[in-house]
PDB file of C-alpha atoms in Angstrom:
ATOM      1  CA  UNK A   8     137.783 282.499  80.613  1.00 54.00           C
ATOM      2  CA  UNK A   9     136.474 280.277  77.764  1.00 61.00           C
ATOM      3  CA  UNK A  10     139.374 277.891  78.161  1.00 62.00           C
ATOM      4  CA  UNK A  11     137.126 275.110  79.406  1.00 57.00           C
ATOM      5  CA  UNK A  12     134.972 275.404  76.277  1.00 60.00           C
ATOM      6  CA  UNK A  13     137.747 275.243  73.705  1.00 63.00           C
ATOM      7  CA  UNK A  14     140.159 272.885  75.464  1.00 59.00           C
ATOM      8  CA  UNK A  15     138.041 269.959  76.503  1.00 56.00           C
ATOM      9  CA  UNK A  16     139.741 266.729  77.294  1.00 57.00           C
ATOM     10  CA  UNK A  17     138.842 263.751  75.193  1.00 55.00           C
ATOM     11  CA  UNK A  18     137.001 261.119  77.138  1.00 53.00           C
ATOM     12  CA  UNK A  19     138.021 257.499  76.533  1.00 52.00           C
ATOM     13  CA  UNK A  20     135.643 255.704  74.201  1.00 52.00           C
ATOM     14  CA  UNK A  21     133.994 252.642  75.591  1.00 50.00           C
ATOM     15  CA  UNK A  22     132.938 249.966  73.126  1.00 49.00           C
ATOM     16  CA  UNK A  23     129.331 248.980  73.541  1.00 48.00           C
ATOM     17  CA  UNK A  24     128.210 245.625  72.245  1.00 51.00           C
ATOM     18  CA  UNK A  25     124.898 245.772  70.508  1.00 48.00           C
ATOM     19  CA  UNK A  26     122.349 243.143  71.314  1.00 49.00           C
ATOM     20  CA  UNK A  27     121.046 241.168  68.353  1.00 52.00           C
ATOM     21  CA  UNK A  28     117.604 242.317  67.289  1.00 52.00           C
ATOM     22  CA  UNK A  29     115.006 240.480  65.318  1.00 51.00           C
ATOM     23  CA  UNK A  30     114.590 241.703  61.796  1.00 54.00           C
ATOM     24  CA  UNK A  31     111.199 242.566  60.365  1.00 55.00           C
ATOM     25  CA  UNK A  32     111.463 239.669  57.901  1.00 56.00           C
ATOM     26  CA  UNK A  33     112.019 237.174  60.698  1.00 57.00           C
ATOM     27  CA  UNK A  34     109.031 238.520  62.594  1.00 56.00           C
ATOM     28  CA  UNK A  35     106.936 238.418  59.432  1.00 57.00           C
ATOM     29  CA  UNK A  36     107.905 234.841  58.670  1.00 58.00           C
ATOM     30  CA  UNK A  37     106.926 233.674  62.156  1.00 58.00           C
ATOM     31  CA  UNK A  38     103.661 235.549  61.780  1.00 55.00           C
ATOM     32  CA  UNK A  39     103.067 233.847  58.440  1.00 52.00           C
ATOM     33  CA  UNK A  40     103.650 230.432  59.985  1.00 69.00           C
ATOM     34  CA  UNK A  41     101.177 231.076  62.784  1.00 88.00           C
ATOM     35  CA  UNK A  42      98.261 232.294  60.647  1.00 90.00           C
ATOM     36  CA  UNK A  43      96.866 231.119  57.324  1.00 91.00           C
ATOM     37  CA  UNK A  44      94.332 232.864  55.137  1.00 91.00           C
ATOM     38  CA  UNK A  45      90.864 231.363  54.792  1.00 90.00           C
ATOM     39  CA  UNK A  46      89.782 231.522  51.129  1.00 92.00           C
ATOM     40  CA  UNK A  47      86.324 232.853  50.290  1.00 91.00           C
ATOM     41  CA  UNK A  48      85.778 230.139  47.690  1.00 90.00           C
ATOM     42  CA  UNK A  49      86.995 226.548  47.419  1.00 89.00           C
ATOM     43  CA  UNK A  50      87.843 224.907  44.111  1.00 89.00           C
ATOM     44  CA  UNK A  51      86.098 221.600  43.444  1.00 82.00           C
ATOM     45  CA  UNK A  52      86.203 219.082  40.615  1.00 78.00           C
ATOM     46  CA  UNK A  53      83.292 219.727  38.207  1.00 73.00           C
ATOM     47  CA  UNK A  54      82.817 215.973  37.698  1.00 74.00           C
ATOM     48  CA  UNK A  55      82.235 215.456  41.428  1.00 77.00           C
ATOM     49  CA  UNK A  56      79.824 218.368  41.845  1.00 77.00           C
ATOM     50  CA  UNK A  57      77.009 217.501  39.451  1.00 82.00           C
ATOM     51  CA  UNK A  58      74.502 220.020  40.837  1.00 83.00           C
ATOM     52  CA  UNK A  59      76.888 222.969  40.556  1.00 76.00           C
ATOM     53  CA  UNK A  60      77.931 221.895  37.055  1.00 77.00           C
ATOM     54  CA  UNK A  61      74.287 221.725  35.916  1.00 83.00           C
ATOM     55  CA  UNK A  62      73.549 225.168  37.338  1.00 82.00           C
ATOM     56  CA  UNK A  63      76.594 226.658  35.572  1.00 76.00           C
ATOM     57  CA  UNK A  64      75.569 224.963  32.328  1.00 79.00           C
ATOM     58  CA  UNK A  65      71.987 226.257  32.635  1.00 83.00           C
ATOM     59  CA  UNK A  66      73.114 229.844  33.245  1.00 82.00           C
ATOM     60  CA  UNK A  67      75.509 229.727  30.301  1.00 79.00           C
ATOM     61  CA  UNK A  68      72.983 228.072  27.998  1.00 79.00           C
ATOM     62  CA  UNK A  69      70.443 230.796  28.752  1.00 79.00           C
ATOM     63  CA  UNK A  70      72.831 233.605  27.842  1.00 81.00           C
ATOM     64  CA  UNK A  71      74.476 231.926  24.812  1.00 80.00           C
ATOM     65  CA  UNK A  72      72.430 228.979  23.470  1.00 76.00           C
ATOM     66  CA  UNK A  73      74.805 228.205  20.562  1.00 80.00           C
ATOM     67  CA  UNK A  74      77.945 228.134  22.738  1.00 76.00           C
ATOM     68  CA  UNK A  75      79.877 225.072  23.825  1.00 76.00           C
ATOM     69  CA  UNK A  76      80.367 224.837  27.586  1.00 73.00           C
ATOM     70  CA  UNK A  77      83.576 223.472  29.087  1.00 75.00           C
ATOM     71  CA  UNK A  78      84.014 223.848  32.832  1.00 73.00           C
ATOM     72  CA  UNK A  79      87.700 224.190  33.721  1.00 77.00           C
ATOM     73  CA  UNK A  80      87.356 225.564  37.226  1.00 79.00           C
ATOM     74  CA  UNK A  81      84.443 225.365  39.577  1.00 82.00           C
ATOM     75  CA  UNK A  82      84.359 227.189  42.893  1.00 85.00           C
ATOM     76  CA  UNK A  83      81.904 226.819  45.755  1.00 83.00           C
ATOM     77  CA  UNK A  84      81.495 229.167  48.704  1.00 88.00           C
ATOM     78  CA  UNK A  85      83.613 228.312  51.743  1.00 91.00           C
ATOM     79  CA  UNK A  86      81.225 227.666  54.656  1.00 92.00           C
ATOM     80  CA  UNK A  87      83.862 228.706  57.215  1.00 92.00           C
ATOM     81  CA  UNK A  88      84.391 232.099  55.546  1.00 91.00           C
ATOM     82  CA  UNK A  89      80.629 232.589  55.255  1.00 91.00           C
ATOM     83  CA  UNK A  90      80.132 231.903  58.971  1.00 92.00           C
ATOM     84  CA  UNK A  91      82.902 234.328  59.983  1.00 89.00           C
ATOM     85  CA  UNK A  92      81.459 236.989  57.675  1.00 85.00           C
ATOM     86  CA  UNK A  93      78.023 236.606  59.243  1.00 87.00           C
ATOM     87  CA  UNK A  94      79.468 236.915  62.748  1.00 88.00           C
ATOM     88  CA  UNK A  95      81.502 240.002  61.772  1.00 84.00           C
ATOM     89  CA  UNK A  96      78.471 241.664  60.172  1.00 82.00           C
ATOM     90  CA  UNK A  97      76.347 240.961  63.266  1.00 85.00           C
ATOM     91  CA  UNK A  98      78.983 242.569  65.508  1.00 84.00           C
ATOM     92  CA  UNK A  99      79.244 245.557  63.160  1.00 82.00           C
ATOM     93  CA  UNK A 100      75.459 245.959  63.090  1.00 81.00           C
ATOM     94  CA  UNK A 101      75.388 245.972  66.878  1.00 82.00           C
ATOM     95  CA  UNK A 102      77.969 248.774  66.962  1.00 76.00           C
ATOM     96  CA  UNK A 103      76.206 250.905  64.359  1.00 73.00           C
ATOM     97  CA  UNK A 104      78.800 253.698  64.312  1.00 72.00           C
ATOM     98  CA  UNK A 105      80.889 252.934  61.275  1.00 69.00           C
ATOM     99  CA  UNK A 106      81.434 251.242  57.973  1.00 74.00           C
ATOM    100  CA  UNK A 107      83.360 247.978  58.174  1.00 74.00           C
ATOM    101  CA  UNK A 108      84.991 246.025  55.350  1.00 76.00           C
ATOM    102  CA  UNK A 109      86.352 242.508  55.827  1.00 78.00           C
ATOM    103  CA  UNK A 110      89.413 242.328  53.591  1.00 82.00           C
ATOM    104  CA  UNK A 111      90.720 238.943  54.651  1.00 85.00           C
ATOM    105  CA  UNK A 112      89.971 236.178  57.112  1.00 88.00           C
ATOM    106  CA  UNK A 113      92.819 234.310  58.785  1.00 89.00           C
ATOM    107  CA  UNK A 114      92.847 231.380  61.150  1.00 88.00           C
ATOM    108  CA  UNK A 115      95.529 230.311  63.570  1.00 89.00           C
ATOM    109  CA  UNK A 116      97.538 227.245  62.625  1.00 86.00           C
ATOM    110  CA  UNK A 117      98.101 224.804  65.461  1.00 77.00           C
TER     111      UNK A 117
END
């Protein structure tokens, strides 16, 4: 009665060729080539930016008058990142239902 259960015939195995799939690293590398991060601040040469250098020197001189000031790095705000942040905050204010945090800004590379 249970002969069919215990004495099954083996079916011939058919080889199935797998199709090549894209790996996650390959997809990530193409994504990285299509988008680049927009920095919040841009580094400038302190010798070329006299106004920013004077402001930094004035702030430092007020807090530590006996200190020697040497500017190694000077950063100014990126106008592109500022504009995108203002647009994002205006959209978020119009929604009014949540708390939004902009962690990074990316632009598409042509």
